[in-house]
PDB file of C-alpha atoms in Angstrom:
ATOM      1  CA  MET A 214     -27.343 -43.728  21.217  1.00 67.00           C
ATOM      2  CA  THR A 215     -29.912 -41.083  20.320  1.00 70.00           C
ATOM      3  CA  ASN A 216     -27.265 -38.546  19.239  1.00 91.00           C
ATOM      4  CA  LEU A 217     -25.158 -41.048  17.313  1.00 97.00           C
ATOM      5  CA  ARG A 218     -24.700 -40.212  13.642  1.00 98.00           C
ATOM      6  CA  ILE A 219     -24.774 -43.088  11.150  1.00 98.00           C
ATOM      7  CA  GLY A 220     -22.766 -42.727   7.972  1.00 98.00           C
ATOM      8  CA  VAL A 221     -21.931 -44.824   4.950  1.00 98.00           C
ATOM      9  CA  MET A 222     -18.724 -44.829   2.930  1.00 98.00           C
ATOM     10  CA  TYR A 223     -18.651 -44.633  -0.838  1.00 98.00           C
ATOM     11  CA  ASP A 224     -15.945 -47.231  -1.257  1.00 96.00           C
ATOM     12  CA  ARG A 225     -12.843 -46.246  -3.184  1.00 95.00           C
ATOM     13  CA  ASP A 226     -13.276 -49.222  -5.544  1.00 95.00           C
ATOM     14  CA  TRP A 227     -16.714 -48.082  -6.706  1.00 97.00           C
ATOM     15  CA  ALA A 228     -16.693 -46.076  -9.936  1.00 96.00           C
ATOM     16  CA  PRO A 229     -16.989 -42.315  -9.370  1.00 97.00           C
ATOM     17  CA  GLU A 230     -19.854 -41.959 -11.842  1.00 98.00           C
ATOM     18  CA  GLY A 231     -22.009 -43.990  -9.462  1.00 98.00           C
ATOM     19  CA  LEU A 232     -21.510 -41.532  -6.601  1.00 98.00           C
ATOM     20  CA  PRO A 233     -24.362 -39.068  -7.306  1.00 98.00           C
ATOM     21  CA  GLY A 234     -27.031 -41.761  -7.468  1.00 98.00           C
ATOM     22  CA  PHE A 235     -25.667 -43.596  -4.441  1.00 98.00           C
ATOM     23  CA  ALA A 236     -25.589 -40.375  -2.430  1.00 98.00           C
ATOM     24  CA  ARG A 237     -29.198 -39.545  -3.302  1.00 98.00           C
ATOM     25  CA  GLN A 238     -30.382 -43.047  -2.400  1.00 98.00           C
ATOM     26  CA  ALA A 239     -28.436 -43.049   0.875  1.00 98.00           C
ATOM     27  CA  GLU A 240     -29.979 -39.703   1.777  1.00 98.00           C
ATOM     28  CA  ALA A 241     -33.451 -41.033   0.995  1.00 98.00           C
ATOM     29  CA  LEU A 242     -32.842 -43.962   3.360  1.00 98.00           C
ATOM     30  CA  GLY A 243     -32.224 -41.505   6.185  1.00 96.00           C
ATOM     31  CA  VAL A 244     -28.501 -41.869   6.771  1.00 97.00           C
ATOM     32  CA  ASP A 245     -26.757 -38.875   8.377  1.00 98.00           C
ATOM     33  CA  ASP A 246     -23.368 -38.894   6.634  1.00 98.00           C
ATOM     34  CA  LEU A 247     -21.700 -39.986   3.421  1.00 98.00           C
ATOM     35  CA  TRP A 248     -17.924 -40.326   3.502  1.00 98.00           C
ATOM     36  CA  VAL A 249     -15.657 -40.309   0.469  1.00 98.00           C
ATOM     37  CA  VAL A 250     -12.087 -41.544   0.219  1.00 97.00           C
ATOM     38  CA  GLU A 251      -8.848 -40.007  -1.029  1.00 96.00           C
ATOM     39  CA  ASP A 252      -6.254 -42.725  -1.555  1.00 93.00           C
ATOM     40  CA  LEU A 253      -3.403 -42.353  -4.020  1.00 92.00           C
ATOM     41  CA  GLY A 254      -4.480 -43.576  -7.429  1.00 93.00           C
ATOM     42  CA  TRP A 255      -8.192 -43.735  -6.633  1.00 95.00           C
ATOM     43  CA  ASN A 256     -10.527 -40.703  -6.485  1.00 93.00           C
ATOM     44  CA  GLY A 257      -9.884 -37.121  -5.450  1.00 95.00           C
ATOM     45  CA  GLY A 258     -11.486 -36.495  -2.063  1.00 97.00           C
ATOM     46  CA  VAL A 259     -12.396 -32.836  -2.537  1.00 98.00           C
ATOM     47  CA  SER A 260     -13.907 -33.388  -5.984  1.00 98.00           C
ATOM     48  CA  ALA A 261     -15.828 -36.450  -4.739  1.00 98.00           C
ATOM     49  CA  ALA A 262     -17.163 -34.431  -1.805  1.00 98.00           C
ATOM     50  CA  ALA A 263     -18.309 -31.716  -4.200  1.00 98.00           C
ATOM     51  CA  VAL A 264     -20.132 -34.293  -6.327  1.00 98.00           C
ATOM     52  CA  ALA A 265     -21.890 -35.809  -3.302  1.00 98.00           C
ATOM     53  CA  LEU A 266     -22.836 -32.432  -1.847  1.00 98.00           C
ATOM     54  CA  GLY A 267     -24.207 -31.211  -5.152  1.00 98.00           C
ATOM     55  CA  ALA A 268     -26.299 -34.358  -5.594  1.00 98.00           C
ATOM     56  CA  THR A 269     -27.995 -34.129  -2.183  1.00 98.00           C
ATOM     57  CA  GLU A 270     -29.864 -31.645  -0.016  1.00 98.00           C
ATOM     58  CA  ARG A 271     -29.174 -32.374   3.654  1.00 98.00           C
ATOM     59  CA  LEU A 272     -26.535 -35.127   3.814  1.00 97.00           C
ATOM     60  CA  ARG A 273     -23.311 -34.280   5.635  1.00 98.00           C
ATOM     61  CA  VAL A 274     -20.281 -35.292   3.585  1.00 98.00           C
ATOM     62  CA  GLY A 275     -16.955 -36.264   5.087  1.00 98.00           C
ATOM     63  CA  ILE A 276     -13.581 -36.449   3.369  1.00 98.00           C
ATOM     64  CA  GLY A 277     -11.704 -39.397   4.763  1.00 95.00           C
ATOM     65  CA  ILE A 278      -8.900 -38.486   4.370  1.00 95.00           C
ATOM     66  CA  THR A 279      -6.747 -36.015   2.486  1.00 96.00           C
ATOM     67  CA  PRO A 280      -3.059 -36.952   2.913  1.00 97.00           C
ATOM     68  CA  ALA A 281      -1.247 -33.907   4.245  1.00 96.00           C
ATOM     69  CA  PRO A 282       1.905 -34.493   2.119  1.00 97.00           C
ATOM     70  CA  LEU A 283      -0.136 -34.338  -1.105  1.00 95.00           C
ATOM     71  CA  ARG A 284      -1.897 -31.089  -0.231  1.00 94.00           C
ATOM     72  CA  SER A 285      -0.647 -27.552   0.110  1.00 95.00           C
ATOM     73  CA  PRO A 286      -2.399 -26.217   3.235  1.00 97.00           C
ATOM     74  CA  ALA A 287      -3.246 -23.010   1.395  1.00 98.00           C
ATOM     75  CA  LEU A 288      -4.824 -24.823  -1.551  1.00 97.00           C
ATOM     76  CA  LEU A 289      -6.626 -27.296   0.722  1.00 98.00           C
ATOM     77  CA  ALA A 290      -8.084 -24.432   2.758  1.00 98.00           C
ATOM     78  CA  MET A 291      -9.219 -22.711  -0.458  1.00 98.00           C
ATOM     79  CA  GLU A 292     -10.968 -25.877  -1.650  1.00 98.00           C
ATOM     80  CA  LEU A 293     -12.626 -26.552   1.703  1.00 98.00           C
ATOM     81  CA  ALA A 294     -13.745 -22.956   2.129  1.00 98.00           C
ATOM     82  CA  THR A 295     -15.406 -23.034  -1.287  1.00 98.00           C
ATOM     83  CA  LEU A 296     -17.394 -26.157  -0.368  1.00 98.00           C
ATOM     84  CA  ALA A 297     -18.217 -24.805   3.095  1.00 98.00           C
ATOM     85  CA  ARG A 298     -19.616 -21.563   1.697  1.00 98.00           C
ATOM     86  CA  VAL A 299     -21.747 -23.255  -0.943  1.00 98.00           C
ATOM     87  CA  PHE A 300     -22.895 -26.067   1.377  1.00 98.00           C
ATOM     88  CA  PRO A 301     -22.753 -24.585   4.892  1.00 98.00           C
ATOM     89  CA  GLY A 302     -22.832 -27.037   7.772  1.00 98.00           C
ATOM     90  CA  ARG A 303     -22.574 -30.079   5.516  1.00 98.00           C
ATOM     91  CA  LEU A 304     -18.828 -30.770   5.315  1.00 98.00           C
ATOM     92  CA  VAL A 305     -16.283 -32.541   7.500  1.00 98.00           C
ATOM     93  CA  ALA A 306     -12.652 -32.403   6.417  1.00 98.00           C
ATOM     94  CA  GLY A 307     -10.404 -35.287   7.347  1.00 98.00           C
ATOM     95  CA  ILE A 308      -6.633 -34.905   7.121  1.00 98.00           C
ATOM     96  CA  GLY A 309      -4.031 -37.589   7.829  1.00 97.00           C
ATOM     97  CA  HIS A 310      -0.435 -38.642   7.326  1.00 96.00           C
ATOM     98  CA  GLY A 311      -1.088 -40.656   4.178  1.00 92.00           C
ATOM     99  CA  VAL A 312       0.491 -44.054   3.597  1.00 92.00           C
ATOM    100  CA  ARG A 313       4.211 -43.355   3.816  1.00 92.00           C
ATOM    101  CA  GLU A 314       5.125 -45.717   0.964  1.00 94.00           C
ATOM    102  CA  TRP A 315       2.589 -44.029  -1.285  1.00 94.00           C
ATOM    103  CA  MET A 316       3.847 -40.580  -0.337  1.00 93.00           C
ATOM    104  CA  ALA A 317       7.427 -41.658  -1.081  1.00 95.00           C
ATOM    105  CA  SER A 318       6.335 -43.010  -4.468  1.00 96.00           C
ATOM    106  CA  VAL A 319       5.352 -39.496  -5.576  1.00 96.00           C
ATOM    107  CA  GLY A 320       8.261 -37.739  -3.885  1.00 95.00           C
ATOM    108  CA  VAL A 321       6.412 -36.005  -1.060  1.00 95.00           C
ATOM    109  CA  ALA A 322       7.282 -38.069   2.023  1.00 94.00           C
ATOM    110  CA  PRO A 323       7.959 -35.506   4.789  1.00 95.00           C
ATOM    111  CA  ARG A 324      10.966 -35.462   7.081  1.00 95.00           C
ATOM    112  CA  SER A 325       8.606 -35.314  10.062  1.00 97.00           C
ATOM    113  CA  PRO A 326       5.095 -36.661   9.478  1.00 96.00           C
ATOM    114  CA  LEU A 327       3.989 -35.444  12.899  1.00 97.00           C
ATOM    115  CA  ALA A 328       5.210 -31.905  12.287  1.00 98.00           C
ATOM    116  CA  LEU A 329       3.648 -31.805   8.837  1.00 98.00           C
ATOM    117  CA  LEU A 330       0.261 -32.982  10.083  1.00 98.00           C
ATOM    118  CA  GLU A 331       0.220 -30.559  13.017  1.00 98.00           C
ATOM    119  CA  GLU A 332       1.292 -27.600  10.891  1.00 98.00           C
ATOM    120  CA  THR A 333      -1.200 -28.506   8.149  1.00 98.00           C
ATOM    121  CA  ILE A 334      -4.199 -28.884  10.453  1.00 98.00           C
ATOM    122  CA  THR A 335      -3.331 -25.771  12.446  1.00 98.00           C
ATOM    123  CA  SER A 336      -2.884 -23.594   9.378  1.00 98.00           C
ATOM    124  CA  VAL A 337      -5.909 -24.964   7.498  1.00 98.00           C
ATOM    125  CA  ARG A 338      -8.177 -24.320  10.476  1.00 98.00           C
ATOM    126  CA  ALA A 339      -6.827 -20.787  10.862  1.00 98.00           C
ATOM    127  CA  LEU A 340      -7.265 -20.027   7.165  1.00 98.00           C
ATOM    128  CA  LEU A 341     -10.826 -21.352   7.210  1.00 98.00           C
ATOM    129  CA  ARG A 342     -11.565 -18.936  10.072  1.00 98.00           C
ATOM    130  CA  GLY A 343     -10.334 -16.060   7.918  1.00 98.00           C
ATOM    131  CA  GLU A 344      -7.079 -15.474   9.761  1.00 98.00           C
ATOM    132  CA  ARG A 345      -3.885 -14.252   8.138  1.00 98.00           C
ATOM    133  CA  VAL A 346      -1.325 -17.013   8.599  1.00 98.00           C
ATOM    134  CA  GLU A 347       2.396 -16.547   9.035  1.00 97.00           C
ATOM    135  CA  LEU A 348       4.120 -19.870   9.580  1.00 97.00           C
ATOM    136  CA  ALA A 349       7.753 -20.835   9.233  1.00 96.00           C
ATOM    137  CA  GLY A 350       7.380 -24.405  10.439  1.00 96.00           C
ATOM    138  CA  ARG A 351       9.497 -27.483  10.117  1.00 96.00           C
ATOM    139  CA  GLU A 352       7.448 -28.658   7.110  1.00 97.00           C
ATOM    140  CA  VAL A 353       5.042 -25.834   6.195  1.00 97.00           C
ATOM    141  CA  ARG A 354       5.802 -22.256   5.195  1.00 97.00           C
ATOM    142  CA  LEU A 355       3.047 -19.692   4.769  1.00 98.00           C
ATOM    143  CA  ASP A 356       4.041 -16.065   4.342  1.00 97.00           C
ATOM    144  CA  GLY A 357       1.021 -13.943   5.223  1.00 97.00           C
ATOM    145  CA  ILE A 358      -1.614 -16.075   3.469  1.00 97.00           C
ATOM    146  CA  GLN A 359      -5.271 -15.145   3.972  1.00 98.00           C
ATOM    147  CA  LEU A 360      -8.438 -16.304   2.212  1.00 98.00           C
ATOM    148  CA  VAL A 361     -10.555 -13.707   0.457  1.00 98.00           C
ATOM    149  CA  HIS A 362     -13.617 -15.941   0.934  1.00 98.00           C
ATOM    150  CA  PRO A 363     -13.110 -17.854   4.190  1.00 98.00           C
ATOM    151  CA  ALA A 364     -15.750 -20.232   5.456  1.00 97.00           C
ATOM    152  CA  ALA A 365     -18.676 -18.403   7.015  1.00 96.00           C
ATOM    153  CA  GLU A 366     -19.240 -21.580   9.029  1.00 96.00           C
ATOM    154  CA  PRO A 367     -15.837 -23.344   9.257  1.00 98.00           C
ATOM    155  CA  PRO A 368     -16.204 -27.100   8.789  1.00 98.00           C
ATOM    156  CA  PRO A 369     -14.813 -29.449  11.433  1.00 98.00           C
ATOM    157  CA  VAL A 370     -11.287 -30.572  10.644  1.00 98.00           C
ATOM    158  CA  VAL A 371     -10.603 -34.064  11.951  1.00 98.00           C
ATOM    159  CA  ALA A 372      -7.368 -36.035  12.034  1.00 98.00           C
ATOM    160  CA  GLY A 373      -7.366 -39.519  10.564  1.00 98.00           C
ATOM    161  CA  VAL A 374      -4.679 -41.135  12.715  1.00 97.00           C
ATOM    162  CA  VAL A 375      -3.873 -44.415  14.471  1.00 95.00           C
ATOM    163  CA  ARG A 376      -0.635 -44.310  16.484  1.00 95.00           C
ATOM    164  CA  PRO A 377      -0.401 -42.943  20.049  1.00 97.00           C
ATOM    165  CA  LEU A 378       1.628 -39.804  19.308  1.00 97.00           C
ATOM    166  CA  SER A 379      -0.650 -38.966  16.398  1.00 98.00           C
ATOM    167  CA  LEU A 380      -3.738 -39.451  18.557  1.00 98.00           C
ATOM    168  CA  GLU A 381      -2.300 -37.036  21.120  1.00 98.00           C
ATOM    169  CA  LEU A 382      -1.626 -34.602  18.265  1.00 98.00           C
ATOM    170  CA  SER A 383      -5.240 -34.925  17.157  1.00 98.00           C
ATOM    171  CA  GLY A 384      -6.436 -34.081  20.641  1.00 98.00           C
ATOM    172  CA  ARG A 385      -4.192 -31.017  20.614  1.00 98.00           C
ATOM    173  CA  VAL A 386      -4.990 -29.464  17.223  1.00 98.00           C
ATOM    174  CA  ALA A 387      -8.055 -31.064  15.559  1.00 98.00           C
ATOM    175  CA  ASP A 388     -11.805 -30.816  16.046  1.00 98.00           C
ATOM    176  CA  GLY A 389     -12.087 -34.569  16.150  1.00 98.00           C
ATOM    177  CA  THR A 390     -10.448 -37.896  15.367  1.00 98.00           C
ATOM    178  CA  LEU A 391     -11.272 -40.241  12.510  1.00 98.00           C
ATOM    179  CA  ILE A 392     -10.584 -43.848  13.483  1.00 97.00           C
ATOM    180  CA  ALA A 393      -9.700 -46.477  10.895  1.00 96.00           C
ATOM    181  CA  GLU A 394     -11.618 -49.660  10.202  1.00 97.00           C
ATOM    182  CA  GLY A 395     -11.058 -52.576  12.551  1.00 97.00           C
ATOM    183  CA  HIS A 396     -11.020 -50.670  15.829  1.00 97.00           C
ATOM    184  CA  GLY A 397     -13.553 -51.796  18.416  1.00 97.00           C
ATOM    185  CA  PRO A 398     -14.973 -50.491  21.692  1.00 97.00           C
ATOM    186  CA  ARG A 399     -11.834 -51.136  23.737  1.00 94.00           C
ATOM    187  CA  ASP A 400      -9.758 -49.272  21.157  1.00 96.00           C
ATOM    188  CA  LEU A 401     -12.089 -46.298  21.439  1.00 96.00           C
ATOM    189  CA  GLU A 402     -11.560 -46.085  25.175  1.00 93.00           C
ATOM    190  CA  ASN A 403      -7.805 -45.932  24.576  1.00 95.00           C
ATOM    191  CA  THR A 404      -8.316 -43.355  21.838  1.00 96.00           C
ATOM    192  CA  ARG A 405     -10.315 -41.130  24.163  1.00 96.00           C
ATOM    193  CA  ALA A 406      -7.551 -41.349  26.748  1.00 96.00           C
ATOM    194  CA  LEU A 407      -4.808 -40.441  24.256  1.00 98.00           C
ATOM    195  CA  THR A 408      -6.681 -37.534  22.657  1.00 98.00           C
ATOM    196  CA  ALA A 409      -7.487 -36.234  26.140  1.00 97.00           C
ATOM    197  CA  LYS A 410      -3.794 -36.470  26.992  1.00 98.00           C
ATOM    198  CA  GLY A 411      -3.167 -34.223  23.995  1.00 97.00           C
ATOM    199  CA  GLY A 412      -5.688 -31.709  25.280  1.00 97.00           C
ATOM    200  CA  ALA A 413      -8.984 -32.750  23.682  1.00 97.00           C
ATOM    201  CA  GLY A 414     -12.051 -31.333  25.370  1.00 94.00           C
ATOM    202  CA  PRO A 415     -15.570 -32.748  25.544  1.00 93.00           C
ATOM    203  CA  ASP A 416     -16.404 -31.357  22.086  1.00 96.00           C
ATOM    204  CA  HIS A 417     -13.657 -33.395  20.403  1.00 98.00           C
ATOM    205  CA  THR A 418     -15.540 -35.913  18.261  1.00 98.00           C
ATOM    206  CA  LEU A 419     -14.779 -39.552  17.444  1.00 98.00           C
ATOM    207  CA  THR A 420     -15.761 -40.818  14.010  1.00 98.00           C
ATOM    208  CA  VAL A 421     -15.303 -44.556  13.557  1.00 98.00           C
ATOM    209  CA  LEU A 422     -15.036 -46.285  10.190  1.00 98.00           C
ATOM    210  CA  ALA A 423     -16.244 -49.885  10.352  1.00 98.00           C
ATOM    211  CA  PHE A 424     -16.225 -52.795   7.937  1.00 98.00           C
ATOM    212  CA  CYS A 425     -19.834 -53.923   7.551  1.00 98.00           C
ATOM    213  CA  CYS A 426     -21.654 -56.881   6.047  1.00 98.00           C
ATOM    214  CA  VAL A 427     -25.270 -57.698   6.852  1.00 98.00           C
ATOM    215  CA  GLY A 428     -26.830 -61.067   6.155  1.00 96.00           C
ATOM    216  CA  ASP A 429     -28.501 -64.032   7.791  1.00 95.00           C
ATOM    217  CA  ASP A 430     -25.866 -66.584   6.705  1.00 96.00           C
ATOM    218  CA  PRO A 431     -22.911 -66.259   9.125  1.00 95.00           C
ATOM    219  CA  GLY A 432     -20.596 -68.214   6.849  1.00 95.00           C
ATOM    220  CA  GLU A 433     -21.326 -66.007   3.852  1.00 97.00           C
ATOM    221  CA  VAL A 434     -20.874 -62.861   5.935  1.00 97.00           C
ATOM    222  CA  ALA A 435     -17.487 -64.103   7.186  1.00 95.00           C
ATOM    223  CA  ARG A 436     -16.348 -65.037   3.672  1.00 97.00           C
ATOM    224  CA  THR A 437     -17.373 -61.644   2.339  1.00 97.00           C
ATOM    225  CA  LEU A 438     -15.472 -59.758   5.053  1.00 97.00           C
ATOM    226  CA  HIS A 439     -12.403 -62.017   5.038  1.00 96.00           C
ATOM    227  CA  PRO A 440     -10.311 -60.033   2.491  1.00 95.00           C
ATOM    228  CA  GLN A 441     -10.921 -56.779   4.364  1.00 94.00           C
ATOM    229  CA  THR A 442     -10.245 -58.126   7.843  1.00 95.00           C
ATOM    230  CA  GLU A 443      -7.191 -60.095   6.696  1.00 95.00           C
ATOM    231  CA  GLY A 444      -5.559 -57.034   5.152  1.00 92.00           C
ATOM    232  CA  GLN A 445      -6.458 -54.778   8.051  1.00 94.00           C
ATOM    233  CA  ALA A 446      -5.133 -57.286  10.584  1.00 93.00           C
ATOM    234  CA  GLY A 447      -1.698 -56.978   9.040  1.00 91.00           C
ATOM    235  CA  TRP A 448      -1.837 -53.191   8.984  1.00 90.00           C
ATOM    236  CA  LEU A 449      -3.044 -52.983  12.579  1.00 92.00           C
ATOM    237  CA  ASP A 450      -0.660 -55.736  13.699  1.00 92.00           C
ATOM    238  CA  ARG A 451      -3.344 -57.767  15.431  1.00 94.00           C
ATOM    239  CA  PRO A 452      -4.951 -61.200  14.900  1.00 95.00           C
ATOM    240  CA  GLN A 453      -7.602 -61.254  12.218  1.00 95.00           C
ATOM    241  CA  GLU A 454     -10.258 -62.310  14.713  1.00 94.00           C
ATOM    242  CA  ASP A 455      -9.572 -59.103  16.672  1.00 95.00           C
ATOM    243  CA  VAL A 456     -10.456 -56.856  13.723  1.00 96.00           C
ATOM    244  CA  PHE A 457     -13.785 -55.346  14.750  1.00 97.00           C
ATOM    245  CA  THR A 458     -16.659 -55.404  12.263  1.00 98.00           C
ATOM    246  CA  VAL A 459     -20.312 -54.406  12.186  1.00 98.00           C
ATOM    247  CA  SER A 460     -21.728 -57.640  10.853  1.00 98.00           C
ATOM    248  CA  GLY A 461     -24.179 -60.507  11.018  1.00 97.00           C
ATOM    249  CA  SER A 462     -27.939 -60.152  10.940  1.00 98.00           C
ATOM    250  CA  ALA A 463     -29.331 -56.628  11.001  1.00 98.00           C
ATOM    251  CA  PRO A 464     -30.047 -56.798  14.765  1.00 98.00           C
ATOM    252  CA  GLU A 465     -26.532 -58.113  15.406  1.00 98.00           C
ATOM    253  CA  ALA A 466     -25.034 -55.308  13.330  1.00 98.00           C
ATOM    254  CA  ALA A 467     -27.122 -52.815  15.288  1.00 98.00           C
ATOM    255  CA  GLU A 468     -25.700 -54.257  18.524  1.00 98.00           C
ATOM    256  CA  ASP A 469     -22.162 -53.741  17.195  1.00 98.00           C
ATOM    257  CA  ILE A 470     -22.981 -50.112  16.443  1.00 98.00           C
ATOM    258  CA  ALA A 471     -24.472 -49.686  19.913  1.00 97.00           C
ATOM    259  CA  ALA A 472     -21.241 -51.020  21.433  1.00 97.00           C
ATOM    260  CA  LEU A 473     -19.201 -48.418  19.529  1.00 98.00           C
ATOM    261  CA  SER A 474     -21.587 -45.695  20.656  1.00 97.00           C
ATOM    262  CA  ALA A 475     -21.336 -46.803  24.289  1.00 96.00           C
ATOM    263  CA  ALA A 476     -17.531 -46.652  24.014  1.00 96.00           C
ATOM    264  CA  GLY A 477     -17.615 -43.019  22.864  1.00 95.00           C
ATOM    265  CA  ALA A 478     -18.222 -42.968  19.116  1.00 97.00           C
ATOM    266  CA  ASP A 479     -20.087 -39.878  17.920  1.00 98.00           C
ATOM    267  CA  THR A 480     -20.374 -41.107  14.323  1.00 98.00           C
ATOM    268  CA  VAL A 481     -20.139 -44.639  12.920  1.00 98.00           C
ATOM    269  CA  VAL A 482     -19.426 -44.853   9.188  1.00 98.00           C
ATOM    270  CA  LEU A 483     -20.213 -48.199   7.578  1.00 98.00           C
ATOM    271  CA  ARG A 484     -17.867 -49.475   4.875  1.00 98.00           C
ATOM    272  CA  ILE A 485     -20.200 -52.054   3.397  1.00 98.00           C
ATOM    273  CA  ALA A 486     -18.873 -55.168   1.656  1.00 97.00           C
ATOM    274  CA  GLY A 487     -20.816 -57.550  -0.519  1.00 96.00           C
ATOM    275  CA  ALA A 488     -23.820 -57.285  -2.785  1.00 95.00           C
ATOM    276  CA  GLU A 489     -26.469 -54.590  -2.601  1.00 97.00           C
ATOM    277  CA  PRO A 490     -24.829 -52.201  -0.149  1.00 98.00           C
ATOM    278  CA  LEU A 491     -27.876 -49.926  -0.040  1.00 98.00           C
ATOM    279  CA  ARG A 492     -30.105 -52.861   0.869  1.00 98.00           C
ATOM    280  CA  GLN A 493     -27.695 -53.732   3.674  1.00 98.00           C
ATOM    281  CA  LEU A 494     -27.685 -50.108   4.825  1.00 98.00           C
ATOM    282  CA  GLU A 495     -31.473 -50.048   4.852  1.00 98.00           C
ATOM    283  CA  ALA A 496     -31.555 -53.209   6.984  1.00 98.00           C
ATOM    284  CA  VAL A 497     -29.164 -51.736   9.556  1.00 98.00           C
ATOM    285  CA  LEU A 498     -31.074 -48.464   9.726  1.00 97.00           C
ATOM    286  CA  GLY A 499     -34.289 -50.409  10.208  1.00 97.00           C
ATOM    287  CA  ALA A 500     -32.776 -52.419  13.075  1.00 97.00           C
ATOM    288  CA  LEU A 501     -31.663 -49.153  14.666  1.00 96.00           C
ATOM    289  CA  GLY A 502     -35.126 -47.664  14.311  1.00 94.00           C
ATOM    290  CA  ARG A 503     -33.861 -45.016  11.892  1.00 89.00           C
ATOM    291  CA  ARG A 504     -36.181 -45.773   8.971  1.00 71.00           C
TER     292      ARG A 504
END
């Protein structure tokens, strides 16, 4: 677990004006990553990433995730390249399908979500490398687009996906896979198999988001996590008790993280519920020997 990265999510429900201070405090605690969210109606992922990067000095910032239907690949590549040039080596760009109902509500639901995601990731990565892109795809058209200021150090582009065909797609075209909250060690083994089926090599990374609550009262921890695990159980179509969490006392939470690492996670990002999230983060890092 020595190479495992530990991250923390700035939850979408937390006010954006609190992000700079939270990012600085998380960095001071010794965490490796801060991940921001782009969900329809909440905060903009690229702007939030810029805020977090500007407020910190070494923290890596992940965007989890930009919905491909909402983003022109050319504009997304321009935004990412700007951040990558100003903050080299400190950005990870997550791209996903987006929630189909949300995409339909703003008139951008694609005919083929798989085609759109593949064409978006492929073209964004090429543009970030400075290539001139000609693409007449099923969902994306780019007629000789090239960035004037491509990324000197292209950031990893990871696919935030869940279903089998999308996981294969991630293995085929992305630098890594971002795995949604609720997935445990057994899920990661299946994810590795599916991304490998798509063509992922040993450098293809797995970043796992995980609901987290740290405390010495098991009943209070369970009550705090219940709304998150209940909602995610429905989305994942599994019993609530099978929704994986990083929870319990700090040593127990550290054991949960170790289990994800042993199953192949390269980064574990904690989505902390309950009071004093930074105190909880500090306790977990202490139990992991990271303080």
